Amino acid sequence: MHVFSLRRSTLQPRLFQQACRLASTTTTRRIIARQRRIAAQQPTPLPRSRSAPQDEEEEAIRWFEQDVDTGATRRIAGNPEELEAAELRQKIAALEKELAEYQNEESDEDMLAALEPEDRAKVEKALRERKQHEADVTDGLNVSLDMPPLTVPLLKKFNTSLREAALHPNSVSKRKDLWRWYGRARYSIPALSSMIPTKAWQLLWDIQSVESPTNP
């Protein structure tokens, strides 16, 4: 019989306390030793790589495409809709760049030189009408200020964005560019607001107003 199972009445108080302490210490040592044996038998867990969650996330969705004729499937690197959208954005950007090149004077001259006299006269007339239209639309938009040289490029950007937004009123990107350059110019040029023409103010209002007929 263990010493701590004796009734307290058969021992003196001090001896009873010592017996309880001895039993408690012995039991605690046995428990610690048992836990150490169990821990030693368990395999040591391998440290997880920091990139594991990212790898698991990347492997969570796998995209495949199927050939219509053969029915064969193959795995692709990413979401086909995102890949197609990225390809379309690249094509649109290339077309916009090509269109901008065709709109400059050198491209116009090269194009006219390659035409027959009759066609050349028609194209020259169309070009004159286009230039006149651009002049009418952009007249009165330019902002001119006497300012430090460091702020001159910023004002040029703002004037260019005014012109582009006026020529392409339905272009969302032109609207965003104009508002962005207006914000930068207003922040860097304190006197800007007092020098903006009325027509330019109207354009700035139109690109932000939901009531404007050109605002999509």
Tab-separated table of N, CA and C in Angstrom, residues 5-88:
chain	number	residue	atom	x	y	z
A	5	SER	N	-1.788	6.510	0.885
A	5	SER	CA	-3.123	5.948	1.075
A	5	SER	C	-3.473	5.739	2.532
A	6	LEU	N	-2.498	5.912	3.442
A	6	LEU	CA	-2.775	5.780	4.876
A	6	LEU	C	-3.672	6.894	5.323
A	7	ARG	N	-4.480	6.554	6.268
A	7	ARG	CA	-5.349	7.580	6.800
A	7	ARG	C	-4.548	8.598	7.571
A	8	ARG	N	-4.985	9.838	7.459
A	8	ARG	CA	-4.257	10.920	8.096
A	8	ARG	C	-4.210	10.748	9.604
A	9	SER	N	-5.225	10.116	10.161
A	9	SER	CA	-5.281	9.979	11.626
A	9	SER	C	-4.207	9.076	12.190
A	10	THR	N	-3.607	8.193	11.325
A	10	THR	CA	-2.586	7.258	11.818
A	10	THR	C	-1.210	7.863	11.794
A	11	LEU	N	-1.043	9.049	11.201
A	11	LEU	CA	0.259	9.685	11.119
A	11	LEU	C	0.218	11.031	11.813
A	12	GLN	N	1.386	11.442	12.198
A	12	GLN	CA	1.501	12.788	12.724
A	12	GLN	C	1.372	13.782	11.578
A	13	PRO	N	0.940	14.978	11.865
A	13	PRO	CA	0.730	15.955	10.777
A	13	PRO	C	1.956	16.179	9.912
A	14	ARG	N	3.118	16.301	10.517
A	14	ARG	CA	4.327	16.553	9.728
A	14	ARG	C	4.670	15.356	8.860
A	15	LEU	N	4.542	14.146	9.428
A	15	LEU	CA	4.844	12.950	8.643
A	15	LEU	C	3.851	12.786	7.495
A	16	PHE	N	2.615	13.145	7.751
A	16	PHE	CA	1.608	13.049	6.698
A	16	PHE	C	1.925	14.002	5.539
A	17	GLN	N	2.343	15.200	5.849
A	17	GLN	CA	2.716	16.163	4.813
A	17	GLN	C	3.910	15.671	4.007
A	18	GLN	N	4.905	15.106	4.703
A	18	GLN	CA	6.083	14.601	3.999
A	18	GLN	C	5.713	13.440	3.084
A	19	ALA	N	4.810	12.573	3.566
A	19	ALA	CA	4.398	11.434	2.742
A	19	ALA	C	3.686	11.905	1.486
A	20	CYS	N	2.812	12.898	1.633
A	20	CYS	CA	2.102	13.440	0.458
A	20	CYS	C	3.053	14.089	-0.533
A	21	ARG	N	4.039	14.838	-0.029
A	21	ARG	CA	5.014	15.484	-0.916
A	21	ARG	C	5.838	14.448	-1.661
A	22	LEU	N	6.248	13.383	-0.927
A	22	LEU	CA	7.044	12.334	-1.555
A	22	LEU	C	6.249	11.641	-2.654
A	23	ALA	N	4.985	11.341	-2.346
A	23	ALA	CA	4.152	10.680	-3.352
A	23	ALA	C	3.935	11.581	-4.563
A	24	SER	N	3.709	12.870	-4.320
A	24	SER	CA	3.486	13.813	-5.422
A	24	SER	C	4.718	13.946	-6.291
A	25	THR	N	5.898	14.037	-5.660
A	25	THR	CA	7.148	14.155	-6.424
A	25	THR	C	7.396	12.919	-7.259
A	26	THR	N	7.153	11.733	-6.666
A	26	THR	CA	7.379	10.477	-7.394
A	26	THR	C	6.441	10.363	-8.592
A	27	THR	N	5.180	10.722	-8.380
A	27	THR	CA	4.202	10.654	-9.478
A	27	THR	C	4.558	11.623	-10.597
A	28	THR	N	4.987	12.820	-10.228
A	28	THR	CA	5.369	13.821	-11.234
A	28	THR	C	6.552	13.352	-12.056
A	29	ARG	N	7.529	12.737	-11.410
A	29	ARG	CA	8.701	12.235	-12.136
A	29	ARG	C	8.305	11.140	-13.116
A	30	ARG	N	7.382	10.262	-12.679
A	30	ARG	CA	6.945	9.189	-13.568
A	30	ARG	C	6.218	9.755	-14.795
A	31	ILE	N	5.387	10.753	-14.563
A	31	ILE	CA	4.658	11.354	-15.690
A	31	ILE	C	5.616	12.021	-16.677
A	32	ILE	N	6.614	12.755	-16.156
A	32	ILE	CA	7.587	13.428	-17.027
A	32	ILE	C	8.381	12.419	-17.833
A	33	ALA	N	8.804	11.330	-17.160
A	33	ALA	CA	9.577	10.302	-17.858
A	33	ALA	C	8.751	9.650	-18.954
A	34	ARG	N	7.475	9.394	-18.668
A	34	ARG	CA	6.595	8.778	-19.666
A	34	ARG	C	6.399	9.706	-20.865
A	35	GLN	N	6.199	10.983	-20.613
A	35	GLN	CA	6.025	11.941	-21.714
A	35	GLN	C	7.275	12.045	-22.567
A	36	ARG	N	8.432	11.980	-21.955
A	36	ARG	CA	9.686	12.026	-22.714
A	36	ARG	C	9.826	10.806	-23.611
A	37	ARG	N	9.431	9.613	-23.103
A	37	ARG	CA	9.519	8.407	-23.928
A	37	ARG	C	8.581	8.500	-25.128
A	38	ILE	N	7.381	9.020	-24.895
A	38	ILE	CA	6.426	9.157	-26.008
A	38	ILE	C	6.935	10.151	-27.052
A	39	ALA	N	7.504	11.267	-26.567
A	39	ALA	CA	8.021	12.277	-27.503
A	39	ALA	C	9.189	11.751	-28.309
A	40	ALA	N	10.021	10.903	-27.681
A	40	ALA	CA	11.177	10.345	-28.390
A	40	ALA	C	10.754	9.372	-29.469
A	41	GLN	N	9.611	8.698	-29.293
A	41	GLN	CA	9.150	7.730	-30.278
A	41	GLN	C	8.484	8.390	-31.482
A	42	GLN	N	7.986	9.609	-31.311
A	42	GLN	CA	7.317	10.301	-32.416
A	42	GLN	C	8.339	10.899	-33.379
A	43	PRO	N	8.086	10.821	-34.701
A	43	PRO	CA	9.029	11.405	-35.672
A	43	PRO	C	9.061	12.917	-35.584
A	44	THR	N	10.219	13.478	-35.847
A	44	THR	CA	10.378	14.934	-35.811
A	44	THR	C	9.732	15.559	-37.042
A	45	PRO	N	8.791	16.482	-36.877
A	45	PRO	CA	8.137	17.102	-38.050
A	45	PRO	C	9.114	17.944	-38.845
A	46	LEU	N	9.017	17.833	-40.164
A	46	LEU	CA	9.887	18.611	-41.041
A	46	LEU	C	9.419	20.052	-41.079
A	47	PRO	N	10.349	21.007	-41.090
A	47	PRO	CA	9.953	22.425	-41.164
A	47	PRO	C	9.307	22.725	-42.503
A	48	ARG	N	8.213	23.450	-42.474
A	48	ARG	CA	7.507	23.819	-43.700
A	48	ARG	C	8.171	25.007	-44.373
A	49	SER	N	8.248	24.900	-45.658
A	49	SER	CA	8.842	26.003	-46.414
A	49	SER	C	7.907	27.196	-46.401
A	50	ARG	N	8.496	28.396	-46.414
A	50	ARG	CA	7.685	29.612	-46.421
A	50	ARG	C	6.881	29.755	-47.692
A	51	SER	N	7.371	29.164	-48.755
A	51	SER	CA	6.674	29.295	-50.028
A	51	SER	C	5.590	28.248	-50.206
A	52	ALA	N	5.404	27.361	-49.208
A	52	ALA	CA	4.424	26.295	-49.343
A	52	ALA	C	3.014	26.822	-49.535
A	53	PRO	N	2.546	27.793	-48.718
A	53	PRO	CA	1.186	28.295	-48.938
A	53	PRO	C	0.978	28.859	-50.324
A	54	GLN	N	1.991	29.555	-50.834
A	54	GLN	CA	1.863	30.128	-52.170
A	54	GLN	C	1.793	29.023	-53.214
A	55	ASP	N	2.640	27.955	-53.023
A	55	ASP	CA	2.618	26.855	-53.969
A	55	ASP	C	1.279	26.135	-53.932
A	56	GLU	N	0.755	25.933	-52.690
A	56	GLU	CA	-0.524	25.266	-52.576
A	56	GLU	C	-1.620	26.079	-53.243
A	57	GLU	N	-1.545	27.404	-53.090
A	57	GLU	CA	-2.554	28.264	-53.700
A	57	GLU	C	-2.458	28.217	-55.214
A	58	GLU	N	-1.232	28.197	-55.715
A	58	GLU	CA	-1.054	28.160	-57.161
A	58	GLU	C	-1.530	26.834	-57.740
A	59	GLU	N	-1.346	25.741	-56.952
A	59	GLU	CA	-1.736	24.440	-57.443
A	59	GLU	C	-3.206	24.143	-57.174
A	60	ALA	N	-3.906	25.059	-56.497
A	60	ALA	CA	-5.291	24.788	-56.141
A	60	ALA	C	-6.176	24.715	-57.379
A	61	ILE	N	-5.894	25.528	-58.401
A	61	ILE	CA	-6.687	25.550	-59.628
A	61	ILE	C	-5.774	25.230	-60.802
A	62	ARG	N	-6.154	24.255	-61.570
A	62	ARG	CA	-5.392	23.877	-62.764
A	62	ARG	C	-6.301	24.060	-63.974
A	63	TRP	N	-5.752	24.699	-64.998
A	63	TRP	CA	-6.539	25.030	-66.180
A	63	TRP	C	-6.138	24.106	-67.331
A	64	PHE	N	-7.150	23.643	-68.080
A	64	PHE	CA	-6.920	22.769	-69.215
A	64	PHE	C	-7.710	23.302	-70.406
A	65	GLU	N	-7.243	22.957	-71.593
A	65	GLU	CA	-7.994	23.267	-72.801
A	65	GLU	C	-8.130	21.999	-73.631
A	66	GLN	N	-9.223	21.912	-74.362
A	66	GLN	CA	-9.529	20.715	-75.123
A	66	GLN	C	-9.613	21.037	-76.603
A	67	ASP	N	-8.954	20.216	-77.398
A	67	ASP	CA	-8.996	20.378	-78.840
A	67	ASP	C	-10.363	19.935	-79.357
A	68	VAL	N	-10.999	20.772	-80.177
A	68	VAL	CA	-12.355	20.477	-80.645
A	68	VAL	C	-12.370	19.267	-81.563
A	69	ASP	N	-11.354	19.126	-82.405
A	69	ASP	CA	-11.344	18.042	-83.393
A	69	ASP	C	-10.975	16.703	-82.774
A	70	THR	N	-9.878	16.690	-82.016
A	70	THR	CA	-9.368	15.421	-81.480
A	70	THR	C	-9.906	15.095	-80.095
A	71	GLY	N	-10.376	16.088	-79.363
A	71	GLY	CA	-10.840	15.847	-78.003
A	71	GLY	C	-9.723	15.755	-76.987
A	72	ALA	N	-8.477	15.942	-77.430
A	72	ALA	CA	-7.345	15.852	-76.504
A	72	ALA	C	-7.304	17.085	-75.613
A	73	THR	N	-6.903	16.860	-74.385
A	73	THR	CA	-6.789	17.957	-73.417
A	73	THR	C	-5.335	18.163	-73.047
A	74	ARG	N	-4.999	19.384	-72.751
A	74	ARG	CA	-3.659	19.692	-72.282
A	74	ARG	C	-3.746	20.804	-71.250
A	75	ARG	N	-2.797	20.769	-70.337
A	75	ARG	CA	-2.788	21.753	-69.260
A	75	ARG	C	-2.150	23.053	-69.759
A	76	ILE	N	-2.722	24.195	-69.331
A	76	ILE	CA	-2.175	25.498	-69.685
A	76	ILE	C	-1.749	26.228	-68.429
A	77	ALA	N	-0.941	27.267	-68.609
A	77	ALA	CA	-0.275	27.907	-67.465
A	77	ALA	C	-1.231	28.699	-66.595
A	78	GLY	N	-2.270	29.305	-67.155
A	78	GLY	CA	-3.127	30.181	-66.359
A	78	GLY	C	-4.553	30.186	-66.863
A	79	ASN	N	-5.338	31.081	-66.304
A	79	ASN	CA	-6.736	31.214	-66.677
A	79	ASN	C	-6.832	31.625	-68.148
A	80	PRO	N	-7.510	30.845	-68.985
A	80	PRO	CA	-7.562	31.198	-70.416
A	80	PRO	C	-8.239	32.528	-70.678
A	81	GLU	N	-9.221	32.895	-69.857
A	81	GLU	CA	-9.888	34.185	-70.053
A	81	GLU	C	-8.945	35.341	-69.763
A	82	GLU	N	-8.127	35.201	-68.712
A	82	GLU	CA	-7.166	36.254	-68.396
A	82	GLU	C	-6.092	36.346	-69.474
A	83	LEU	N	-5.642	35.193	-69.979
A	83	LEU	CA	-4.632	35.204	-71.039
A	83	LEU	C	-5.183	35.861	-72.304
A	84	GLU	N	-6.430	35.550	-72.636
A	84	GLU	CA	-7.037	36.148	-73.828
A	84	GLU	C	-7.215	37.655	-73.653
A	85	ALA	N	-7.617	38.070	-72.447
A	85	ALA	CA	-7.789	39.503	-72.186
A	85	ALA	C	-6.461	40.241	-72.290
A	86	ALA	N	-5.392	39.633	-71.773
A	86	ALA	CA	-4.076	40.263	-71.861
A	86	ALA	C	-3.628	40.383	-73.315
A	87	GLU	N	-3.915	39.348	-74.112
A	87	GLU	CA	-3.546	39.396	-75.531
A	87	GLU	C	-4.324	40.487	-76.260
A	88	LEU	N	-5.606	40.632	-75.930
A	88	LEU	CA	-6.412	41.676	-76.556
A	88	LEU	C	-5.917	43.067	-76.183
